[in-house]
Short mmCIF file of C-alpha atoms in Angstrom, two decimals:
data_model
loop_
_atom_site.label_atom_id
_atom_site.label_comp_id
_atom_site.label_asym_id
_atom_site.label_seq_id
_atom_site.Cartn_x
_atom_site.Cartn_y
_atom_site.Cartn_z
CA ALA M 1 -234.81 110.75 142.83
CA GLN M 2 -232.90 107.91 144.28
CA LYS M 3 -229.32 108.01 144.59
CA VAL M 4 -226.29 106.49 146.29
CA THR M 5 -223.14 108.39 146.86
CA GLN M 6 -219.71 106.74 148.09
CA ALA M 7 -217.36 109.67 148.32
CA GLN M 8 -214.25 107.71 148.80
CA THR M 9 -213.08 106.20 145.72
CA GLU M 10 -210.06 104.67 147.09
CA ILE M 11 -209.22 103.62 150.74
CA SER M 12 -205.60 102.42 151.94
CA VAL M 13 -204.76 101.16 155.28
CA VAL M 14 -201.76 99.09 156.73
CA GLU M 15 -202.87 95.35 158.38
CA LYS M 16 -204.67 95.63 161.63
CA GLU M 17 -206.36 99.19 160.84
CA ASP M 18 -209.62 100.27 161.16
CA VAL M 19 -211.57 101.65 158.37
CA THR M 20 -214.67 102.89 157.93
CA LEU M 21 -216.69 103.16 154.41
CA ASP M 22 -218.98 105.81 154.18
CA CYS M 23 -222.43 105.45 152.21
CA VAL M 24 -224.80 108.60 151.84
CA TYR M 25 -228.22 107.59 150.08
CA GLU M 26 -231.03 110.02 148.49
CA THR M 27 -234.72 108.17 148.45
CA ARG M 28 -238.15 109.57 148.82
CA ASP M 29 -239.86 106.32 149.75
CA THR M 30 -240.34 105.61 153.49
CA THR M 31 -239.85 101.69 153.07
CA TYR M 32 -236.55 101.04 151.31
CA TYR M 33 -233.69 98.61 151.58
CA LEU M 34 -229.65 99.08 151.97
CA PHE M 35 -227.39 96.78 151.03
CA TRP M 36 -223.59 96.21 151.24
CA TYR M 37 -221.68 94.07 148.66
CA LYS M 38 -218.14 93.10 148.31
CA GLN M 39 -215.97 92.63 145.19
CA PRO M 40 -212.94 91.12 145.01
CA PRO M 41 -210.59 91.04 141.89
CA SER M 42 -212.10 87.82 141.01
CA GLY M 43 -215.38 89.64 140.31
CA GLU M 44 -218.34 87.74 142.08
CA LEU M 45 -220.24 90.24 144.31
CA VAL M 46 -220.59 89.02 147.94
CA PHE M 47 -223.36 90.07 149.86
CA LEU M 48 -222.30 91.57 153.40
CA ILE M 49 -225.71 92.82 154.94
CA ARG M 50 -229.30 93.77 154.63
CA ARG M 51 -230.74 96.64 156.05
CA ASN M 52 -234.73 97.78 155.91
CA SER M 53 -235.62 101.24 156.64
CA PHE M 54 -237.37 100.61 159.57
CA ASP M 55 -234.82 98.92 161.38
CA GLU M 56 -232.00 101.34 162.53
CA GLN M 57 -230.31 98.94 165.04
CA ASN M 58 -226.70 98.74 164.25
CA GLU M 59 -225.02 95.40 163.35
CA ILE M 60 -221.91 93.83 164.02
CA SER M 61 -220.70 90.48 162.74
CA GLY M 62 -217.26 89.41 163.64
CA ARG M 63 -215.03 92.56 162.53
CA TYR M 64 -217.40 93.95 160.26
CA SER M 65 -220.16 96.53 162.03
CA TRP M 66 -222.76 98.67 160.46
CA ASN M 67 -223.85 102.24 161.88
CA PHE M 68 -227.54 103.37 159.96
CA GLN M 69 -228.50 106.42 160.57
CA LYS M 70 -232.08 107.88 159.18
CA SER M 71 -231.45 111.26 160.42
CA THR M 72 -228.03 111.53 157.98
CA SER M 73 -229.15 109.32 155.22
CA SER M 74 -226.17 107.19 155.95
CA PHE M 75 -225.02 103.64 156.23
CA ASN M 76 -221.56 103.61 156.91
CA PHE M 77 -219.28 99.94 157.43
CA THR M 78 -216.53 99.51 159.73
CA ILE M 79 -213.84 96.85 159.38
CA THR M 80 -211.78 96.20 162.60
CA ALA M 81 -208.53 95.02 162.55
CA SER M 82 -208.45 95.04 158.65
CA GLN M 83 -206.83 91.96 156.81
CA VAL M 84 -204.92 91.45 153.40
CA VAL M 85 -207.80 89.42 152.60
CA ASP M 86 -210.24 92.53 153.22
CA SER M 87 -208.73 93.99 149.97
CA ALA M 88 -211.95 94.57 147.57
CA VAL M 89 -214.41 97.11 145.95
CA TYR M 90 -217.15 97.60 148.30
CA PHE M 91 -220.75 98.32 147.02
CA CYS M 92 -223.16 100.47 148.82
CA ALA M 93 -226.98 99.50 147.13
CA LEU M 94 -230.24 100.80 147.47
CA SER M 95 -233.64 99.31 146.65
CA SER M 96 -237.04 100.31 147.11
CA GLY M 97 -240.50 100.90 144.96
CA ASN M 98 -240.89 97.48 144.98
CA THR M 99 -238.77 96.96 141.43
CA GLY M 100 -236.23 94.84 142.76
CA LYS M 101 -234.10 97.63 141.23
CA LEU M 102 -230.15 97.81 143.09
CA ILE M 103 -229.17 101.60 142.99
CA PHE M 104 -225.41 100.92 143.36
CA GLY M 105 -222.82 103.61 144.43
CA GLN M 106 -219.50 104.07 142.78
CA GLY M 107 -218.05 101.75 145.07
CA THR M 108 -215.08 102.62 147.13
CA THR M 109 -211.48 100.69 146.61
CA LEU M 110 -210.19 99.14 149.72
CA GLN M 111 -206.31 98.20 149.90
CA VAL M 112 -204.90 96.55 153.16
CA LYS M 113 -201.25 96.60 153.00
CA PRO M 114 -199.62 93.84 154.92
CA ASP J 1 -226.71 77.23 149.82
CA THR J 2 -226.85 80.72 148.15
CA GLU J 3 -224.91 80.04 145.30
CA VAL J 4 -225.17 81.14 141.38
CA THR J 5 -223.23 79.50 138.76
CA GLN J 6 -222.26 80.99 135.26
CA THR J 7 -220.68 79.79 132.29
CA PRO J 8 -218.65 80.39 130.70
CA LYS J 9 -216.21 82.15 132.67
CA HIS J 10 -214.52 84.12 129.71
CA LEU J 11 -215.54 84.65 126.18
CA VAL J 12 -213.84 86.13 123.66
CA MET J 13 -216.08 86.39 120.23
CA GLY J 14 -215.93 88.44 116.98
CA MET J 15 -218.39 91.18 115.96
CA THR J 16 -220.09 88.77 114.27
CA ASN J 17 -220.47 85.38 116.10
CA LYS J 18 -223.22 84.35 117.87
CA LYS J 19 -222.29 83.15 121.43
CA SER J 20 -224.94 82.76 124.96
CA LEU J 21 -223.83 83.05 128.68
CA LYS J 22 -225.54 80.94 131.07
CA CYS J 23 -226.75 81.12 134.67
CA GLU J 24 -228.18 78.75 137.05
CA GLN J 25 -229.42 78.65 140.66
CA HIS J 26 -231.33 76.10 142.58
CA MET J 27 -232.25 77.98 145.51
CA GLY J 28 -235.92 78.29 144.31
CA HIS J 29 -235.39 81.97 143.74
CA ARG J 30 -238.17 83.05 141.46
CA ALA J 31 -236.45 86.55 140.16
CA MET J 32 -233.39 86.76 138.37
CA TYR J 33 -231.18 89.27 136.72
CA TRP J 34 -228.39 90.06 134.17
CA TYR J 35 -226.21 92.87 134.82
CA LYS J 36 -223.33 94.39 132.87
CA GLN J 37 -220.18 95.96 134.64
CA LYS J 38 -217.53 97.92 133.10
CA ALA J 39 -214.07 98.24 134.83
CA LYS J 40 -213.99 100.60 137.99
CA LYS J 41 -217.78 100.97 137.57
CA PRO J 42 -220.91 99.58 139.50
CA PRO J 43 -222.88 97.13 137.91
CA GLU J 44 -225.50 98.31 135.49
CA LEU J 45 -228.86 96.39 135.57
CA MET J 46 -229.87 95.15 131.87
CA PHE J 47 -233.27 92.43 132.55
CA VAL J 48 -235.21 91.26 135.42
CA TYR J 49 -236.94 88.21 135.23
CA SER J 50 -240.03 87.66 137.68
CA TYR J 51 -241.34 84.19 137.69
CA GLU J 52 -239.83 83.45 134.31
CA LYS J 53 -241.48 86.59 132.81
CA LEU J 54 -239.29 89.86 131.53
CA SER J 55 -240.29 92.56 133.82
CA ILE J 56 -237.54 94.75 133.22
CA ASN J 57 -235.47 95.82 130.19
CA GLU J 58 -233.27 98.51 130.85
CA SER J 59 -233.24 99.71 127.12
CA VAL J 60 -230.85 97.57 126.29
CA PRO J 61 -229.89 96.91 122.54
CA SER J 62 -231.47 93.96 120.77
CA ARG J 63 -228.19 92.46 120.12
CA PHE J 64 -228.56 91.11 123.61
CA SER J 65 -231.56 88.79 123.90
CA PRO J 66 -232.23 87.23 127.05
CA GLU J 67 -234.38 83.67 127.77
CA CYS J 68 -235.60 82.30 130.84
CA PRO J 69 -236.30 78.65 130.16
CA ASN J 70 -237.66 78.02 133.55
CA SER J 71 -237.32 79.20 136.98
CA SER J 72 -233.73 77.77 137.60
CA LEU J 73 -232.08 78.94 133.91
CA LEU J 74 -231.43 82.20 132.58
CA ASN J 75 -229.77 82.66 129.20
CA LEU J 76 -228.21 85.83 127.49
CA HIS J 77 -227.84 85.50 123.88
CA LEU J 78 -225.34 87.91 122.14
CA HIS J 79 -225.40 88.80 118.51
CA ALA J 80 -223.26 91.00 116.55
CA LEU J 81 -221.63 92.62 119.59
CA GLN J 82 -219.55 95.84 119.47
CA PRO J 83 -215.85 96.34 120.87
CA GLU J 84 -217.64 98.33 123.71
CA ASP J 85 -219.74 95.69 124.74
CA SER J 86 -216.77 94.11 126.26
CA ALA J 87 -217.80 93.97 130.27
CA LEU J 88 -217.90 91.57 133.27
CA TYR J 89 -221.84 90.09 132.89
CA LEU J 90 -223.12 89.44 136.28
CA CYS J 91 -226.39 87.09 137.14
CA ALA J 92 -228.36 87.33 139.88
CA SER J 93 -231.12 85.90 141.56
CA SER J 94 -233.27 86.33 144.56
CA GLN J 95 -236.58 84.81 145.98
CA ASP J 96 -238.63 87.24 144.54
CA ASN J 97 -238.37 90.95 143.20
CA ARG J 98 -239.43 93.14 146.06
CA GLU J 99 -236.41 94.19 147.48
CA GLU J 100 -235.46 90.66 148.37
CA THR J 101 -231.49 90.50 148.71
CA GLN J 102 -229.75 89.42 145.37
CA TYR J 103 -227.24 86.80 145.42
CA PHE J 104 -224.77 86.96 142.66
CA GLY J 105 -222.67 84.68 140.06
CA PRO J 106 -219.05 85.14 139.48
CA GLY J 107 -219.61 86.64 136.39
CA THR J 108 -218.67 85.97 132.33
CA ARG J 109 -215.53 88.14 131.36
CA LEU J 110 -216.46 89.04 127.72
CA LEU J 111 -214.11 90.29 125.06
CA VAL J 112 -215.36 91.41 121.69
CA LEU J 113 -212.93 92.06 119.18
#
Protein backbone atom coordinates (compact mmCIF):
# COMPACT_ATOMS: atom_id res chain seq x y z
CA ALA A 1 0.00 0.00 0.00
CA GLN A 2 1.11 3.55 -0.65
CA LYS A 3 0.91 6.11 2.08
CA VAL A 4 2.30 9.52 2.97
CA THR A 5 2.43 10.70 6.56
CA GLN A 6 2.92 14.29 7.63
CA ALA A 7 2.85 13.99 11.38
CA GLN A 8 2.94 17.73 12.06
CA THR A 9 -0.57 19.11 11.66
CA GLU A 10 0.29 22.70 12.52
CA ILE A 11 3.55 24.56 13.11
CA SER A 12 3.89 28.13 14.30
CA VAL A 13 7.18 30.01 14.15
CA VAL A 14 8.36 33.58 14.38
CA GLU A 15 9.76 35.24 11.30
CA LYS A 16 13.43 34.44 10.57
CA GLU A 17 13.28 31.12 12.38
CA ASP A 18 14.21 27.97 10.46
CA VAL A 19 11.50 25.32 10.22
CA THR A 20 11.49 21.72 9.01
CA LEU A 21 8.39 19.97 7.71
CA ASP A 22 8.51 16.20 7.98
CA CYS A 23 7.29 13.70 5.39
CA VAL A 24 7.44 9.91 5.66
CA TYR A 25 6.26 7.70 2.83
CA GLU A 26 5.46 4.04 2.22
CA THR A 27 5.57 2.23 -1.11
CA ARG A 28 6.62 -1.19 -2.38
CA ASP A 29 7.61 0.18 -5.77
CA THR A 30 11.29 0.67 -6.50
CA THR A 31 10.56 3.52 -8.88
CA TYR A 32 8.57 6.35 -7.43
CA TYR A 33 8.42 10.13 -7.29
CA LEU A 34 8.03 12.49 -4.37
CA PHE A 35 6.66 16.01 -4.48
CA TRP A 36 6.11 19.02 -2.28
CA TYR A 37 3.33 21.51 -2.94
CA LYS A 38 2.46 24.77 -1.19
CA GLN A 39 -1.17 25.86 -0.81
CA PRO A 40 -1.58 29.48 0.29
CA PRO A 41 -4.99 30.75 1.50
CA SER A 42 -5.94 31.59 -2.11
CA GLY A 43 -6.25 27.85 -2.73
CA GLU A 44 -3.94 27.13 -5.63
CA LEU A 45 -1.44 24.31 -5.14
CA VAL A 46 1.99 25.58 -6.11
CA PHE A 47 4.55 23.00 -7.18
CA LEU A 48 7.83 23.22 -5.26
CA ILE A 49 9.90 20.14 -6.06
CA ARG A 50 9.86 16.69 -7.67
CA ARG A 51 12.38 14.01 -6.77
CA ASN A 52 12.67 10.48 -8.16
CA SER A 53 13.59 7.45 -6.08
CA PHE A 54 17.00 7.06 -7.71
CA ASP A 55 18.18 10.54 -6.89
CA GLU A 56 18.97 10.96 -3.20
CA GLN A 57 20.93 14.13 -3.71
CA ASN A 58 19.66 16.88 -1.46
CA GLU A 59 18.50 20.06 -3.11
CA ILE A 60 18.62 23.72 -2.19
CA SER A 61 16.62 26.46 -3.84
CA GLY A 62 17.06 29.82 -2.18
CA ARG A 63 15.67 29.54 1.36
CA TYR A 64 14.19 26.11 0.62
CA SER A 65 16.02 22.82 0.98
CA TRP A 66 14.98 19.20 0.82
CA ASN A 67 16.51 16.15 2.47
CA PHE A 68 15.64 12.81 0.83
CA GLN A 69 16.67 9.68 2.74
CA LYS A 70 15.56 6.34 1.34
CA SER A 71 16.90 4.51 4.40
CA THR A 72 14.25 6.17 6.56
CA SER A 73 11.68 6.72 3.77
CA SER A 74 11.68 10.41 4.49
CA PHE A 75 11.60 13.52 2.33
CA ASN A 76 11.82 16.49 4.66
CA PHE A 77 11.51 20.14 3.71
CA THR A 78 13.34 22.97 5.46
CA ILE A 79 12.64 26.67 5.15
CA THR A 80 15.52 28.84 6.32
CA ALA A 81 14.87 32.30 7.71
CA SER A 82 11.11 31.95 7.39
CA GLN A 83 8.98 34.86 6.22
CA VAL A 84 5.32 35.73 6.71
CA VAL A 85 4.71 34.90 3.01
CA ASP A 86 5.70 31.30 3.76
CA SER A 87 2.48 30.88 5.74
CA ALA A 88 0.50 28.19 3.93
CA VAL A 89 -0.45 24.54 3.98
CA TYR A 90 2.34 22.32 2.66
CA PHE A 91 1.60 18.93 1.14
CA CYS A 92 4.01 16.09 0.53
CA ALA A 93 2.89 13.65 -2.18
CA LEU A 94 3.95 10.31 -3.67
CA SER A 95 3.41 8.93 -7.16
CA SER A 96 4.28 5.47 -8.47
CA GLY A 97 2.98 2.66 -10.65
CA ASN A 98 2.71 4.76 -13.80
CA THR A 99 -0.86 5.74 -13.00
CA GLY A 100 -0.26 9.42 -12.46
CA LYS A 101 -2.12 9.21 -9.16
CA LEU A 102 -0.76 11.48 -6.46
CA ILE A 103 -1.03 10.20 -2.91
CA PHE A 104 -1.07 13.23 -0.64
CA GLY A 105 -0.17 13.50 3.00
CA GLN A 106 -2.64 15.27 5.30
CA GLY A 107 -0.72 18.50 5.02
CA THR A 108 1.11 20.71 7.50
CA THR A 109 -0.21 24.19 8.20
CA LEU A 110 2.69 26.59 8.71
CA GLN A 111 2.05 29.93 10.36
CA VAL A 112 4.89 32.43 10.34
CA LYS A 113 4.29 35.31 12.71
CA PRO A 114 5.95 38.72 12.26
CA ASP B 1 4.55 29.19 -18.62
CA THR B 2 3.05 26.72 -16.15
CA GLU B 3 -0.44 28.13 -16.02
CA VAL B 4 -3.70 26.29 -15.63
CA THR B 5 -6.81 28.46 -15.61
CA GLN B 6 -10.17 27.62 -14.11
CA THR B 7 -13.55 29.30 -14.35
CA PRO B 8 -15.55 30.32 -12.48
CA LYS B 9 -13.59 31.17 -9.33
CA HIS B 10 -16.72 30.85 -7.19
CA LEU B 11 -20.02 29.10 -7.84
CA VAL B 12 -23.20 28.88 -5.80
CA MET B 13 -25.82 26.47 -7.02
CA GLY B 14 -29.01 24.85 -5.87
CA MET B 15 -29.50 21.10 -5.74
CA THR B 16 -31.60 21.13 -8.91
CA ASN B 17 -29.26 23.26 -10.99
CA LYS B 18 -26.96 22.20 -13.80
CA LYS B 19 -23.62 23.96 -14.03
CA SER B 20 -20.18 23.35 -15.51
CA LEU B 21 -16.64 23.99 -14.33
CA LYS B 22 -14.03 24.74 -16.95
CA CYS B 23 -10.28 24.19 -17.01
CA GLU B 24 -7.77 25.19 -19.66
CA GLN B 25 -4.04 24.75 -20.20
CA HIS B 26 -1.77 25.73 -23.06
CA MET B 27 1.36 23.89 -22.04
CA GLY B 28 0.86 21.04 -24.50
CA HIS B 29 0.12 18.66 -21.64
CA ARG B 30 -1.68 15.44 -22.53
CA ALA B 31 -2.97 14.48 -19.08
CA MET B 32 -5.56 16.44 -17.13
CA TYR B 33 -7.07 15.84 -13.72
CA TRP B 34 -10.00 16.83 -11.53
CA TYR B 35 -9.58 16.88 -7.76
CA LYS B 36 -12.00 17.67 -4.96
CA GLN B 37 -10.71 19.25 -1.77
CA LYS B 38 -12.67 19.71 1.44
CA ALA B 39 -11.53 22.18 4.08
CA LYS B 40 -8.42 21.13 5.99
CA LYS B 41 -8.04 17.97 3.91
CA PRO B 42 -5.72 17.01 1.05
CA PRO B 43 -7.01 16.96 -2.52
CA GLU B 44 -8.82 13.79 -3.57
CA LEU B 45 -8.49 12.57 -7.13
CA MET B 46 -11.75 12.33 -9.07
CA PHE B 47 -10.88 11.80 -12.74
CA VAL B 48 -7.83 11.49 -14.99
CA TYR B 49 -7.84 12.10 -18.73
CA SER B 50 -4.90 10.88 -20.75
CA TYR B 51 -4.68 11.86 -24.41
CA GLU B 52 -8.31 13.01 -24.21
CA LYS B 53 -9.56 9.64 -23.00
CA LEU B 54 -10.85 8.97 -19.50
CA SER B 55 -8.26 6.73 -17.86
CA ILE B 56 -9.23 6.90 -14.17
CA ASN B 57 -12.60 7.40 -12.50
CA GLU B 58 -12.24 7.13 -8.75
CA SER B 59 -15.79 5.84 -8.24
CA VAL B 60 -17.20 9.35 -8.45
CA PRO B 61 -21.02 9.66 -8.32
CA SER B 62 -22.68 10.12 -11.70
CA ARG B 63 -23.88 13.60 -10.74
CA PHE B 64 -20.32 14.61 -11.69
CA SER B 65 -19.67 14.18 -15.42
CA PRO B 66 -16.26 14.99 -16.90
CA GLU B 67 -15.62 15.93 -20.49
CA CYS B 68 -12.42 16.55 -22.44
CA PRO B 69 -13.36 18.32 -25.71
CA ASN B 70 -9.73 18.67 -26.79
CA SER B 71 -6.23 18.41 -25.39
CA SER B 72 -6.35 21.89 -23.84
CA LEU B 73 -9.79 21.84 -22.22
CA LEU B 74 -11.38 19.90 -19.42
CA ASN B 75 -14.92 20.37 -18.17
CA LEU B 76 -16.77 19.05 -15.17
CA HIS B 77 -20.54 19.01 -15.57
CA LEU B 78 -22.53 19.18 -12.35
CA HIS B 79 -26.14 18.08 -11.92
CA ALA B 80 -28.32 17.42 -8.88
CA LEU B 81 -25.50 18.00 -6.43
CA GLN B 82 -25.81 17.61 -2.68
CA PRO B 83 -24.71 20.10 -0.01
CA GLU B 84 -21.85 17.73 0.91
CA ASP B 85 -20.44 18.30 -2.58
CA SER B 86 -19.50 21.82 -1.53
CA ALA B 87 -15.72 22.00 -1.83
CA LEU B 88 -12.79 23.44 -3.75
CA TYR B 89 -12.51 21.78 -7.15
CA LEU B 90 -9.02 21.77 -8.54
CA CYS B 91 -7.90 21.04 -12.06
CA ALA B 92 -4.36 19.95 -12.88
CA SER B 93 -2.37 19.00 -15.94
CA SER B 94 0.87 17.16 -16.62
CA GLN B 95 2.95 16.26 -19.63
CA ASP B 96 1.48 12.78 -19.53
CA ASN B 97 0.16 10.55 -16.75
CA ARG B 98 3.41 8.80 -15.94
CA GLU B 99 4.57 10.45 -12.75
CA GLU B 100 5.18 13.78 -14.40
CA THR B 101 4.70 16.91 -12.32
CA GLN B 102 1.10 18.00 -12.04
CA TYR B 103 0.47 21.75 -12.27
CA PHE B 104 -2.66 22.97 -10.58
CA GLY B 105 -5.12 25.73 -11.36
CA PRO B 106 -6.49 28.16 -8.75
CA GLY B 107 -9.62 26.11 -8.24
CA THR B 108 -13.36 26.75 -8.19
CA ARG B 109 -14.99 27.17 -4.78
CA LEU B 110 -18.39 25.50 -5.04
CA LEU B 111 -21.23 25.98 -2.59
CA VAL B 112 -24.31 23.81 -2.98
CA LEU B 113 -27.41 25.09 -1.19
